[in-house]
Amino acid sequence: MKIKRDQITGMVLVILGIILFVLIGQFKKPMSLEYPGPKLMPSIAAFGLVVCGAGVFISGCRQKIEEAIIITKSGLLRIVITFIALCLYILGMKYLGFLIVTPFLVYGLTTYFAKASCVETKLWIRIVFALAVTAIIWAMYVPLFGLELPVGELFE
């Protein structure tokens, strides 16, 4: 029996979801019904990764069609770099907080993916985009929803 692409994808998603749950568990702010805190959205994402990954894996097991497994080295490298960046992002938020770490992550990933796809973008556009994404997320969470985002242990 050959392992299919969907099975590999499903396994990777489940593993990423579990790792994300472990990293989220390091946030000190507890979740409660009154105030879900900064753990809520990443926990929903991790749960979604596990559930969707399991679904993709089961779907791959049920498929009768044989397919060739195609994972290029550059594609695998992009996945690994993105995963490492997200792990560093979570760790960085723990110590430095959302407002400091998020623009760097968004800028770094947009620059990396733009260069990987040979798309030319100007430096100032990527900087403005990273700052805008950070500002929009902050504006949605803090003033609009009344939730807190991690400020970082160094600034508490």
Short mmCIF file of N, CA and C in Angstrom, two decimals:
data_model
loop_
_atom_site.label_atom_id
_atom_site.label_comp_id
_atom_site.label_asym_id
_atom_site.label_seq_id
_atom_site.Cartn_x
_atom_site.Cartn_y
_atom_site.Cartn_z
N MET A 1 0.84 -1.19 0.00
CA MET A 1 0.00 0.00 0.00
C MET A 1 0.88 1.25 0.00
N LYS A 2 0.64 2.12 -0.95
CA LYS A 2 1.38 3.36 -1.04
C LYS A 2 0.70 4.45 -0.22
N ILE A 3 1.52 5.29 0.36
CA ILE A 3 0.97 6.44 1.08
C ILE A 3 0.66 7.52 0.06
N LYS A 4 -0.54 8.05 0.16
CA LYS A 4 -0.99 9.05 -0.80
C LYS A 4 -0.72 10.46 -0.27
N ARG A 5 -0.75 11.39 -1.19
CA ARG A 5 -0.49 12.79 -0.85
C ARG A 5 -1.46 13.30 0.22
N ASP A 6 -2.74 12.93 0.11
CA ASP A 6 -3.73 13.37 1.09
C ASP A 6 -3.42 12.81 2.48
N GLN A 7 -2.91 11.60 2.54
CA GLN A 7 -2.57 11.02 3.83
C GLN A 7 -1.41 11.77 4.47
N ILE A 8 -0.41 12.11 3.67
CA ILE A 8 0.73 12.87 4.19
C ILE A 8 0.27 14.25 4.65
N THR A 9 -0.54 14.90 3.83
CA THR A 9 -1.05 16.23 4.18
C THR A 9 -1.86 16.16 5.47
N GLY A 10 -2.72 15.17 5.59
CA GLY A 10 -3.53 15.01 6.79
C GLY A 10 -2.68 14.80 8.03
N MET A 11 -1.67 13.95 7.91
CA MET A 11 -0.79 13.69 9.06
C MET A 11 -0.04 14.96 9.47
N VAL A 12 0.45 15.69 8.49
CA VAL A 12 1.19 16.92 8.78
C VAL A 12 0.27 17.94 9.46
N LEU A 13 -0.96 18.09 8.99
CA LEU A 13 -1.90 19.03 9.60
C LEU A 13 -2.22 18.65 11.04
N VAL A 14 -2.43 17.37 11.29
CA VAL A 14 -2.71 16.91 12.66
C VAL A 14 -1.52 17.19 13.56
N ILE A 15 -0.32 16.87 13.09
CA ILE A 15 0.89 17.11 13.90
C ILE A 15 1.07 18.60 14.17
N LEU A 16 0.86 19.44 13.15
CA LEU A 16 0.97 20.89 13.34
C LEU A 16 -0.05 21.39 14.36
N GLY A 17 -1.27 20.87 14.29
CA GLY A 17 -2.30 21.26 15.24
C GLY A 17 -1.93 20.89 16.67
N ILE A 18 -1.38 19.70 16.85
CA ILE A 18 -0.97 19.26 18.18
C ILE A 18 0.17 20.12 18.70
N ILE A 19 1.15 20.39 17.85
CA ILE A 19 2.28 21.26 18.26
C ILE A 19 1.76 22.65 18.62
N LEU A 20 0.82 23.16 17.84
CA LEU A 20 0.25 24.47 18.13
C LEU A 20 -0.47 24.47 19.48
N PHE A 21 -1.20 23.39 19.81
CA PHE A 21 -1.85 23.28 21.11
C PHE A 21 -0.81 23.33 22.24
N VAL A 22 0.32 22.65 22.06
CA VAL A 22 1.37 22.64 23.07
C VAL A 22 1.94 24.05 23.25
N LEU A 23 2.19 24.74 22.15
CA LEU A 23 2.74 26.10 22.24
C LEU A 23 1.74 27.07 22.86
N ILE A 24 0.47 26.91 22.55
CA ILE A 24 -0.57 27.78 23.12
C ILE A 24 -0.66 27.58 24.62
N GLY A 25 -0.42 26.36 25.07
CA GLY A 25 -0.46 26.05 26.50
C GLY A 25 0.56 26.82 27.31
N GLN A 26 1.54 27.42 26.65
CA GLN A 26 2.56 28.19 27.36
C GLN A 26 2.11 29.61 27.68
N PHE A 27 1.00 30.07 27.07
CA PHE A 27 0.49 31.40 27.41
C PHE A 27 0.00 31.37 28.86
N LYS A 28 0.33 32.40 29.61
CA LYS A 28 0.00 32.42 31.04
C LYS A 28 -1.44 32.82 31.33
N LYS A 29 -2.05 33.57 30.45
CA LYS A 29 -3.41 34.07 30.69
C LYS A 29 -4.39 32.90 30.55
N PRO A 30 -5.13 32.55 31.61
CA PRO A 30 -6.07 31.42 31.51
C PRO A 30 -7.33 31.80 30.73
N MET A 31 -7.94 30.79 30.12
CA MET A 31 -9.20 31.00 29.41
C MET A 31 -10.35 30.82 30.39
N SER A 32 -11.37 31.66 30.25
CA SER A 32 -12.58 31.52 31.05
C SER A 32 -13.77 31.89 30.18
N LEU A 33 -14.97 31.63 30.66
CA LEU A 33 -16.15 31.97 29.88
C LEU A 33 -16.35 33.48 29.78
N GLU A 34 -15.92 34.22 30.82
CA GLU A 34 -16.08 35.67 30.81
C GLU A 34 -15.09 36.34 29.87
N TYR A 35 -13.86 35.83 29.89
CA TYR A 35 -12.81 36.41 29.06
C TYR A 35 -11.97 35.29 28.46
N PRO A 36 -12.17 35.00 27.19
CA PRO A 36 -11.43 33.87 26.61
C PRO A 36 -9.94 34.13 26.48
N GLY A 37 -9.52 35.37 26.42
CA GLY A 37 -8.10 35.69 26.38
C GLY A 37 -7.45 35.41 25.03
N PRO A 38 -6.12 35.56 25.01
CA PRO A 38 -5.39 35.41 23.75
C PRO A 38 -5.27 33.97 23.28
N LYS A 39 -5.71 33.01 24.07
CA LYS A 39 -5.61 31.60 23.68
C LYS A 39 -6.75 31.17 22.76
N LEU A 40 -7.84 31.91 22.74
CA LEU A 40 -9.04 31.45 22.04
C LEU A 40 -8.83 31.24 20.55
N MET A 41 -8.43 32.28 19.83
CA MET A 41 -8.31 32.16 18.37
C MET A 41 -7.24 31.15 17.94
N PRO A 42 -6.05 31.15 18.55
CA PRO A 42 -5.09 30.12 18.17
C PRO A 42 -5.58 28.70 18.50
N SER A 43 -6.35 28.58 19.60
CA SER A 43 -6.89 27.26 19.95
C SER A 43 -7.91 26.80 18.91
N ILE A 44 -8.73 27.71 18.44
CA ILE A 44 -9.69 27.36 17.39
C ILE A 44 -8.95 26.96 16.13
N ALA A 45 -7.89 27.67 15.79
CA ALA A 45 -7.10 27.32 14.61
C ALA A 45 -6.45 25.96 14.77
N ALA A 46 -5.89 25.68 15.95
CA ALA A 46 -5.25 24.38 16.19
C ALA A 46 -6.28 23.26 16.12
N PHE A 47 -7.45 23.49 16.70
CA PHE A 47 -8.52 22.49 16.63
C PHE A 47 -8.92 22.24 15.17
N GLY A 48 -9.03 23.34 14.41
CA GLY A 48 -9.36 23.21 12.99
C GLY A 48 -8.31 22.43 12.23
N LEU A 49 -7.03 22.66 12.53
CA LEU A 49 -5.96 21.91 11.88
C LEU A 49 -6.08 20.42 12.16
N VAL A 50 -6.35 20.08 13.42
CA VAL A 50 -6.45 18.66 13.79
C VAL A 50 -7.66 18.00 13.12
N VAL A 51 -8.80 18.66 13.19
CA VAL A 51 -10.02 18.09 12.60
C VAL A 51 -9.92 17.99 11.08
N CYS A 52 -9.48 19.07 10.45
CA CYS A 52 -9.36 19.04 8.99
C CYS A 52 -8.28 18.07 8.55
N GLY A 53 -7.18 18.01 9.29
CA GLY A 53 -6.13 17.06 8.97
C GLY A 53 -6.61 15.63 9.06
N ALA A 54 -7.40 15.34 10.11
CA ALA A 54 -7.95 13.99 10.24
C ALA A 54 -8.90 13.69 9.08
N GLY A 55 -9.70 14.67 8.70
CA GLY A 55 -10.62 14.48 7.58
C GLY A 55 -9.88 14.23 6.27
N VAL A 56 -8.83 15.00 6.03
CA VAL A 56 -8.04 14.83 4.81
C VAL A 56 -7.37 13.46 4.81
N PHE A 57 -6.85 13.04 5.96
CA PHE A 57 -6.21 11.73 6.06
C PHE A 57 -7.20 10.61 5.78
N ILE A 58 -8.37 10.68 6.40
CA ILE A 58 -9.39 9.64 6.18
C ILE A 58 -9.84 9.63 4.73
N SER A 59 -10.02 10.81 4.16
CA SER A 59 -10.39 10.91 2.75
C SER A 59 -9.33 10.26 1.86
N GLY A 60 -8.06 10.48 2.18
CA GLY A 60 -6.98 9.87 1.42
C GLY A 60 -6.96 8.37 1.55
N CYS A 61 -7.34 7.86 2.72
CA CYS A 61 -7.39 6.40 2.91
C CYS A 61 -8.52 5.77 2.10
N ARG A 62 -9.60 6.49 1.92
CA ARG A 62 -10.76 5.95 1.21
C ARG A 62 -10.62 6.01 -0.31
N GLN A 63 -9.73 6.86 -0.80
CA GLN A 63 -9.57 7.00 -2.25
C GLN A 63 -9.03 5.71 -2.86
N LYS A 64 -9.63 5.32 -3.95
CA LYS A 64 -9.19 4.11 -4.66
C LYS A 64 -8.19 4.45 -5.76
N ILE A 65 -8.13 5.72 -6.15
CA ILE A 65 -7.28 6.14 -7.25
C ILE A 65 -5.82 6.20 -6.78
N GLU A 66 -4.96 5.58 -7.54
CA GLU A 66 -3.52 5.65 -7.26
C GLU A 66 -2.99 6.98 -7.80
N GLU A 67 -2.14 7.61 -7.04
CA GLU A 67 -1.57 8.87 -7.48
C GLU A 67 -0.09 8.91 -7.14
N ALA A 68 0.62 9.64 -7.93
CA ALA A 68 2.04 9.82 -7.66
C ALA A 68 2.22 10.88 -6.59
N ILE A 69 3.12 10.64 -5.69
CA ILE A 69 3.40 11.63 -4.65
C ILE A 69 4.37 12.65 -5.22
N ILE A 70 3.95 13.90 -5.21
CA ILE A 70 4.79 14.95 -5.77
C ILE A 70 5.00 16.02 -4.70
N ILE A 71 6.14 15.99 -4.08
CA ILE A 71 6.53 17.05 -3.16
C ILE A 71 7.92 17.49 -3.60
N THR A 72 8.00 18.70 -4.07
CA THR A 72 9.30 19.19 -4.50
C THR A 72 10.10 19.66 -3.29
N LYS A 73 11.39 19.71 -3.44
CA LYS A 73 12.24 20.16 -2.34
C LYS A 73 11.95 21.61 -1.97
N SER A 74 11.71 22.43 -2.99
CA SER A 74 11.43 23.84 -2.69
C SER A 74 10.09 24.00 -1.97
N GLY A 75 9.10 23.21 -2.35
CA GLY A 75 7.81 23.26 -1.67
C GLY A 75 7.92 22.79 -0.23
N LEU A 76 8.66 21.72 -0.01
CA LEU A 76 8.87 21.22 1.34
C LEU A 76 9.64 22.24 2.18
N LEU A 77 10.62 22.88 1.56
CA LEU A 77 11.39 23.90 2.27
C LEU A 77 10.50 25.07 2.67
N ARG A 78 9.59 25.49 1.79
CA ARG A 78 8.66 26.57 2.13
C ARG A 78 7.78 26.19 3.31
N ILE A 79 7.31 24.96 3.32
CA ILE A 79 6.46 24.50 4.43
C ILE A 79 7.25 24.52 5.73
N VAL A 80 8.46 24.01 5.71
CA VAL A 80 9.28 23.95 6.92
C VAL A 80 9.62 25.37 7.41
N ILE A 81 10.00 26.25 6.51
CA ILE A 81 10.33 27.62 6.91
C ILE A 81 9.11 28.35 7.48
N THR A 82 7.95 28.15 6.87
CA THR A 82 6.73 28.78 7.38
C THR A 82 6.39 28.25 8.76
N PHE A 83 6.51 26.94 8.94
CA PHE A 83 6.21 26.34 10.25
C PHE A 83 7.17 26.87 11.31
N ILE A 84 8.46 26.93 10.99
CA ILE A 84 9.44 27.45 11.93
C ILE A 84 9.14 28.92 12.26
N ALA A 85 8.77 29.69 11.24
CA ALA A 85 8.44 31.10 11.46
C ALA A 85 7.24 31.24 12.39
N LEU A 86 6.22 30.39 12.23
CA LEU A 86 5.04 30.46 13.10
C LEU A 86 5.38 30.04 14.53
N CYS A 87 6.23 29.05 14.68
CA CYS A 87 6.66 28.65 16.03
C CYS A 87 7.44 29.77 16.70
N LEU A 88 8.35 30.40 15.95
CA LEU A 88 9.10 31.53 16.48
C LEU A 88 8.18 32.71 16.80
N TYR A 89 7.13 32.87 15.99
CA TYR A 89 6.14 33.93 16.22
C TYR A 89 5.44 33.72 17.55
N ILE A 90 5.01 32.51 17.81
CA ILE A 90 4.33 32.22 19.07
C ILE A 90 5.27 32.43 20.25
N LEU A 91 6.50 31.96 20.10
CA LEU A 91 7.49 32.15 21.15
C LEU A 91 7.80 33.65 21.33
N GLY A 92 7.93 34.36 20.23
CA GLY A 92 8.19 35.80 20.29
C GLY A 92 7.06 36.56 20.96
N MET A 93 5.82 36.15 20.68
CA MET A 93 4.68 36.83 21.32
C MET A 93 4.70 36.62 22.82
N LYS A 94 5.19 35.49 23.25
CA LYS A 94 5.26 35.21 24.68
C LYS A 94 6.16 36.23 25.39
N TYR A 95 7.28 36.58 24.77
CA TYR A 95 8.24 37.46 25.42
C TYR A 95 8.14 38.92 24.97
N LEU A 96 7.85 39.17 23.69
CA LEU A 96 7.85 40.54 23.16
C LEU A 96 6.46 41.11 22.90
N GLY A 97 5.47 40.26 22.75
CA GLY A 97 4.11 40.73 22.55
C GLY A 97 3.71 40.83 21.09
N PHE A 98 2.41 40.95 20.90
CA PHE A 98 1.81 40.97 19.56
C PHE A 98 2.29 42.14 18.71
N LEU A 99 2.26 43.34 19.26
CA LEU A 99 2.55 44.54 18.47
C LEU A 99 3.99 44.60 17.96
N ILE A 100 4.91 43.97 18.63
CA ILE A 100 6.30 43.99 18.18
C ILE A 100 6.57 42.86 17.20
N VAL A 101 6.08 41.68 17.48
CA VAL A 101 6.44 40.49 16.70
C VAL A 101 5.65 40.38 15.39
N THR A 102 4.39 40.74 15.40
CA THR A 102 3.53 40.54 14.22
C THR A 102 4.01 41.26 12.97
N PRO A 103 4.40 42.53 13.03
CA PRO A 103 4.87 43.17 11.79
C PRO A 103 6.09 42.46 11.20
N PHE A 104 6.98 41.98 12.06
CA PHE A 104 8.16 41.27 11.57
C PHE A 104 7.79 39.95 10.89
N LEU A 105 6.83 39.22 11.48
CA LEU A 105 6.40 37.96 10.86
C LEU A 105 5.74 38.23 9.51
N VAL A 106 4.82 39.17 9.47
CA VAL A 106 4.11 39.45 8.22
C VAL A 106 5.09 39.93 7.16
N TYR A 107 5.98 40.82 7.54
CA TYR A 107 6.98 41.31 6.58
C TYR A 107 7.87 40.16 6.10
N GLY A 108 8.35 39.36 7.03
CA GLY A 108 9.25 38.27 6.66
C GLY A 108 8.59 37.26 5.74
N LEU A 109 7.37 36.86 6.06
CA LEU A 109 6.69 35.86 5.22
C LEU A 109 6.30 36.43 3.86
N THR A 110 5.84 37.68 3.83
CA THR A 110 5.49 38.24 2.52
C THR A 110 6.73 38.40 1.64
N THR A 111 7.83 38.79 2.24
CA THR A 111 9.08 38.91 1.48
C THR A 111 9.53 37.54 1.00
N TYR A 112 9.47 36.55 1.88
CA TYR A 112 9.91 35.20 1.51
C TYR A 112 9.06 34.63 0.38
N PHE A 113 7.74 34.74 0.50
CA PHE A 113 6.87 34.17 -0.53
C PHE A 113 6.92 34.97 -1.83
N ALA A 114 7.14 36.27 -1.74
CA ALA A 114 7.27 37.07 -2.96
C ALA A 114 8.53 36.67 -3.72
N LYS A 115 9.62 36.48 -3.00
CA LYS A 115 10.87 36.09 -3.66
C LYS A 115 10.79 34.66 -4.18
N ALA A 116 10.09 33.78 -3.45
CA ALA A 116 9.95 32.39 -3.90
C ALA A 116 9.11 32.29 -5.16
N SER A 117 8.16 33.21 -5.33
CA SER A 117 7.31 33.17 -6.52
C SER A 117 7.76 34.16 -7.59
N CYS A 118 8.93 34.76 -7.38
CA CYS A 118 9.52 35.71 -8.34
C CYS A 118 8.64 36.93 -8.59
N VAL A 119 7.91 37.36 -7.57
CA VAL A 119 7.08 38.56 -7.69
C VAL A 119 7.88 39.74 -7.12
N GLU A 120 7.99 40.78 -7.89
CA GLU A 120 8.72 41.97 -7.46
C GLU A 120 7.78 42.88 -6.67
N THR A 121 8.14 43.17 -5.43
CA THR A 121 7.40 44.16 -4.65
C THR A 121 8.41 45.09 -4.00
N LYS A 122 8.01 46.32 -3.88
CA LYS A 122 8.91 47.31 -3.29
C LYS A 122 8.95 47.14 -1.78
N LEU A 123 10.08 47.49 -1.21
CA LEU A 123 10.29 47.38 0.23
C LEU A 123 9.23 48.13 1.01
N TRP A 124 8.94 49.36 0.63
CA TRP A 124 8.00 50.18 1.39
C TRP A 124 6.58 49.59 1.34
N ILE A 125 6.23 48.90 0.26
CA ILE A 125 4.91 48.28 0.17
C ILE A 125 4.80 47.13 1.17
N ARG A 126 5.84 46.34 1.28
CA ARG A 126 5.82 45.23 2.24
C ARG A 126 5.79 45.75 3.67
N ILE A 127 6.51 46.82 3.94
CA ILE A 127 6.51 47.40 5.29
C ILE A 127 5.13 47.95 5.63
N VAL A 128 4.55 48.72 4.72
CA VAL A 128 3.20 49.28 4.95
C VAL A 128 2.19 48.15 5.13
N PHE A 129 2.29 47.12 4.30
CA PHE A 129 1.36 45.99 4.41
C PHE A 129 1.48 45.32 5.77
N ALA A 130 2.72 45.06 6.23
CA ALA A 130 2.93 44.42 7.53
C ALA A 130 2.36 45.27 8.67
N LEU A 131 2.59 46.57 8.61
CA LEU A 131 2.06 47.46 9.65
C LEU A 131 0.53 47.53 9.58
N ALA A 132 -0.02 47.56 8.37
CA ALA A 132 -1.48 47.63 8.21
C ALA A 132 -2.15 46.36 8.72
N VAL A 133 -1.60 45.21 8.40
CA VAL A 133 -2.18 43.95 8.89
C VAL A 133 -2.15 43.93 10.41
N THR A 134 -1.03 44.33 11.00
CA THR A 134 -0.92 44.37 12.46
C THR A 134 -1.94 45.33 13.06
N ALA A 135 -2.07 46.50 12.48
CA ALA A 135 -3.01 47.51 12.99
C ALA A 135 -4.46 47.04 12.86
N ILE A 136 -4.80 46.41 11.76
CA ILE A 136 -6.17 45.94 11.56
C ILE A 136 -6.52 44.85 12.56
N ILE A 137 -5.61 43.89 12.75
CA ILE A 137 -5.86 42.81 13.71
C ILE A 137 -5.99 43.40 15.12
N TRP A 138 -5.08 44.32 15.47
CA TRP A 138 -5.14 44.94 16.79
C TRP A 138 -6.47 45.68 16.97
N ALA A 139 -6.87 46.44 15.95
CA ALA A 139 -8.11 47.22 16.04
C ALA A 139 -9.33 46.32 16.18
N MET A 140 -9.30 45.18 15.56
CA MET A 140 -10.43 44.25 15.67
C MET A 140 -10.49 43.63 17.07
N TYR A 141 -9.36 43.23 17.60
CA TYR A 141 -9.35 42.54 18.89
C TYR A 141 -9.52 43.48 20.07
N VAL A 142 -8.72 44.52 20.14
CA VAL A 142 -8.68 45.32 21.35
C VAL A 142 -9.86 46.28 21.46
N PRO A 143 -10.01 47.29 20.60
CA PRO A 143 -11.14 48.20 20.80
C PRO A 143 -12.48 47.60 20.40
N LEU A 144 -12.51 46.85 19.30
CA LEU A 144 -13.78 46.36 18.78
C LEU A 144 -14.36 45.21 19.62
N PHE A 145 -13.56 44.18 19.88
CA PHE A 145 -14.04 43.02 20.65
C PHE A 145 -13.75 43.14 22.14
N GLY A 146 -12.90 44.08 22.52
CA GLY A 146 -12.56 44.26 23.93
C GLY A 146 -11.69 43.14 24.48
N LEU A 147 -10.91 42.50 23.62
CA LEU A 147 -10.03 41.41 24.05
C LEU A 147 -8.61 41.93 24.17
N GLU A 148 -7.78 41.18 24.87
CA GLU A 148 -6.38 41.55 25.00
C GLU A 148 -5.54 40.70 24.06
N LEU A 149 -4.49 41.28 23.57
CA LEU A 149 -3.49 40.55 22.81
C LEU A 149 -2.24 40.48 23.68
N PRO A 150 -1.41 39.45 23.48
CA PRO A 150 -0.22 39.32 24.34
C PRO A 150 0.67 40.56 24.27
N VAL A 151 1.06 41.06 25.45
CA VAL A 151 1.97 42.20 25.51
C VAL A 151 3.40 41.76 25.71
N GLY A 152 3.59 40.52 26.08
CA GLY A 152 4.93 39.99 26.27
C GLY A 152 5.39 40.07 27.71
N GLU A 153 6.08 39.04 28.14
CA GLU A 153 6.55 38.98 29.51
C GLU A 153 7.56 40.08 29.82
N LEU A 154 8.30 40.53 28.84
CA LEU A 154 9.29 41.58 29.06
C LEU A 154 8.64 42.93 29.37
N PHE A 155 7.36 43.10 29.01
CA PHE A 155 6.70 44.39 29.17
C PHE A 155 5.58 44.34 30.21
N GLU A 156 5.40 43.22 30.88
CA GLU A 156 4.33 43.13 31.89
C GLU A 156 4.76 43.74 33.19
#
